[in-house]
Amino acid sequence: MTPKTIARKKAAPKKKVAKRRVPDKQWDMPAGFYSDGKTLATLKDVVDPHKPTMQLTNLPFDKRAALVVERLRRQPQFELHMIGAGKIDKARAITEVKNHTKVGRLLVEIEHQMIRNLIEHAEKQAASKTTRSK
């Protein structure tokens, strides 16, 4: 490589990382439980430091499954295609999760990864609003 080539490579513009905004409908969707372990908490409440909620990692599987079932119920439509399981519509997804089948357990894990991502983005979004308002 010539010095000119090296200089061009160093000068390449860096890609901007897009800020992800939490969709409005997700703020009112269940994303956890209050500290009583019985009452569902919305994403808005989970990220609010003044509301006592439980960490997702501290929930037993049956509570995590109940959370996923409620999130599935509140979806206007749901359809997923899985290799080996085929097409999974909303009714089947709810049944699989309730019965703790292999597919149901996988759906719980997928949804919990989604919730973790939503919480992360919601916390960043809330922090940026706080910074801007100061």
XYZ file of C-alpha atoms in Angstrom:
134
model
C 0.000 0.000 0.000
C 1.157 3.485 -0.767
C 0.928 6.332 1.748
C -1.846 7.845 -0.404
C -3.940 4.635 -0.135
C -3.453 4.529 3.632
C -4.537 8.171 3.936
C -7.702 7.467 1.918
C -8.597 4.505 4.120
C -8.161 6.554 7.280
C -10.303 9.360 5.907
C -13.277 7.126 5.173
C -16.371 8.538 6.888
C -17.681 6.641 9.882
C -21.160 5.208 9.676
C -23.712 6.873 11.878
C -25.489 4.623 14.333
C -29.218 5.168 14.008
C -31.018 5.963 17.246
C -33.876 3.571 17.764
C -37.065 5.085 19.004
C -39.431 2.898 21.000
C -42.741 2.590 19.110
C -45.557 4.434 20.898
C -47.720 1.309 21.244
C -44.936 -0.481 23.159
C -44.988 1.993 26.075
C -48.379 0.645 27.209
C -47.630 -3.031 26.580
C -46.767 -5.274 29.555
C -43.013 -5.601 29.981
C -42.706 -6.975 33.496
C -44.346 -7.247 36.894
C -44.620 -4.877 39.813
C -42.715 -5.911 42.925
C -45.816 -7.751 44.243
C -45.132 -10.351 41.532
C -48.798 -10.467 40.535
C -49.610 -7.239 38.711
C -48.347 -6.680 35.171
C -46.304 -3.521 34.629
C -46.141 -1.609 31.351
C -42.864 -0.670 29.686
C -43.485 2.899 30.872
C -43.616 1.652 34.475
C -40.673 -0.743 34.144
C -38.323 2.068 33.088
C -39.674 4.514 35.681
C -37.193 4.483 38.611
C -39.992 5.533 40.993
C -42.135 2.447 40.274
C -41.111 -0.786 42.047
C -40.900 -3.531 39.416
C -39.134 -6.886 39.233
C -36.190 -7.595 36.933
C -37.020 -9.983 34.083
C -34.146 -12.228 35.135
C -35.718 -12.636 38.590
C -39.042 -13.906 37.255
C -39.746 -17.642 37.396
C -40.581 -19.262 34.050
C -44.340 -19.404 34.726
C -44.415 -15.611 35.295
C -42.337 -14.989 32.182
C -44.726 -17.211 30.212
C -47.758 -15.350 31.623
C -46.179 -12.067 30.549
C -45.655 -13.389 27.022
C -49.213 -14.731 26.814
C -50.577 -11.301 27.752
C -48.320 -9.563 25.230
C -49.488 -12.007 22.538
C -53.156 -11.416 23.451
C -52.696 -7.667 23.037
C -51.163 -7.980 19.573
C -53.702 -7.196 16.845
C -52.159 -10.014 14.803
C -49.258 -12.394 15.183
C -47.682 -14.777 12.714
C -44.307 -16.465 12.796
C -42.742 -19.184 10.676
C -40.322 -21.576 12.379
C -38.238 -24.260 10.781
C -39.564 -27.547 12.088
C -42.691 -26.007 13.629
C -44.215 -24.356 10.574
C -46.571 -21.410 10.670
C -47.491 -20.210 14.152
C -50.466 -17.891 14.440
C -51.590 -15.991 17.527
C -53.856 -18.749 18.919
C -51.218 -21.437 18.480
C -48.503 -19.236 19.976
C -50.608 -18.657 23.093
C -51.356 -22.395 23.406
C -47.670 -23.340 22.954
C -46.551 -20.827 25.600
C -49.281 -21.854 28.075
C -48.360 -25.533 27.682
C -44.623 -24.809 28.021
C -43.829 -26.808 24.882
C -40.450 -26.587 23.185
C -41.906 -24.039 20.740
C -43.565 -22.177 23.614
C -40.314 -21.962 25.578
C -38.571 -20.639 22.468
C -41.304 -18.030 21.993
C -40.823 -16.934 25.620
C -37.087 -16.500 25.038
C -37.652 -14.559 21.800
C -40.177 -12.245 23.447
C -37.945 -11.691 26.457
C -35.064 -10.679 24.241
C -37.459 -8.230 22.590
C -38.513 -6.866 26.003
C -34.869 -6.487 27.096
C -34.138 -4.545 23.899
C -37.218 -2.362 24.388
C -36.202 -1.600 27.990
C -32.675 -0.709 26.896
C -33.918 1.623 24.153
C -36.626 3.097 26.390
C -34.067 3.912 29.091
C -31.802 5.598 26.524
C -34.753 7.498 25.062
C -35.866 8.656 28.523
C -32.291 9.682 29.419
C -31.919 11.717 26.226
C -35.215 13.527 26.929
C -33.983 14.348 30.437
C -30.652 15.637 29.085
C -32.384 17.797 26.457
C -34.787 19.335 28.974
C -31.984 20.545 31.281
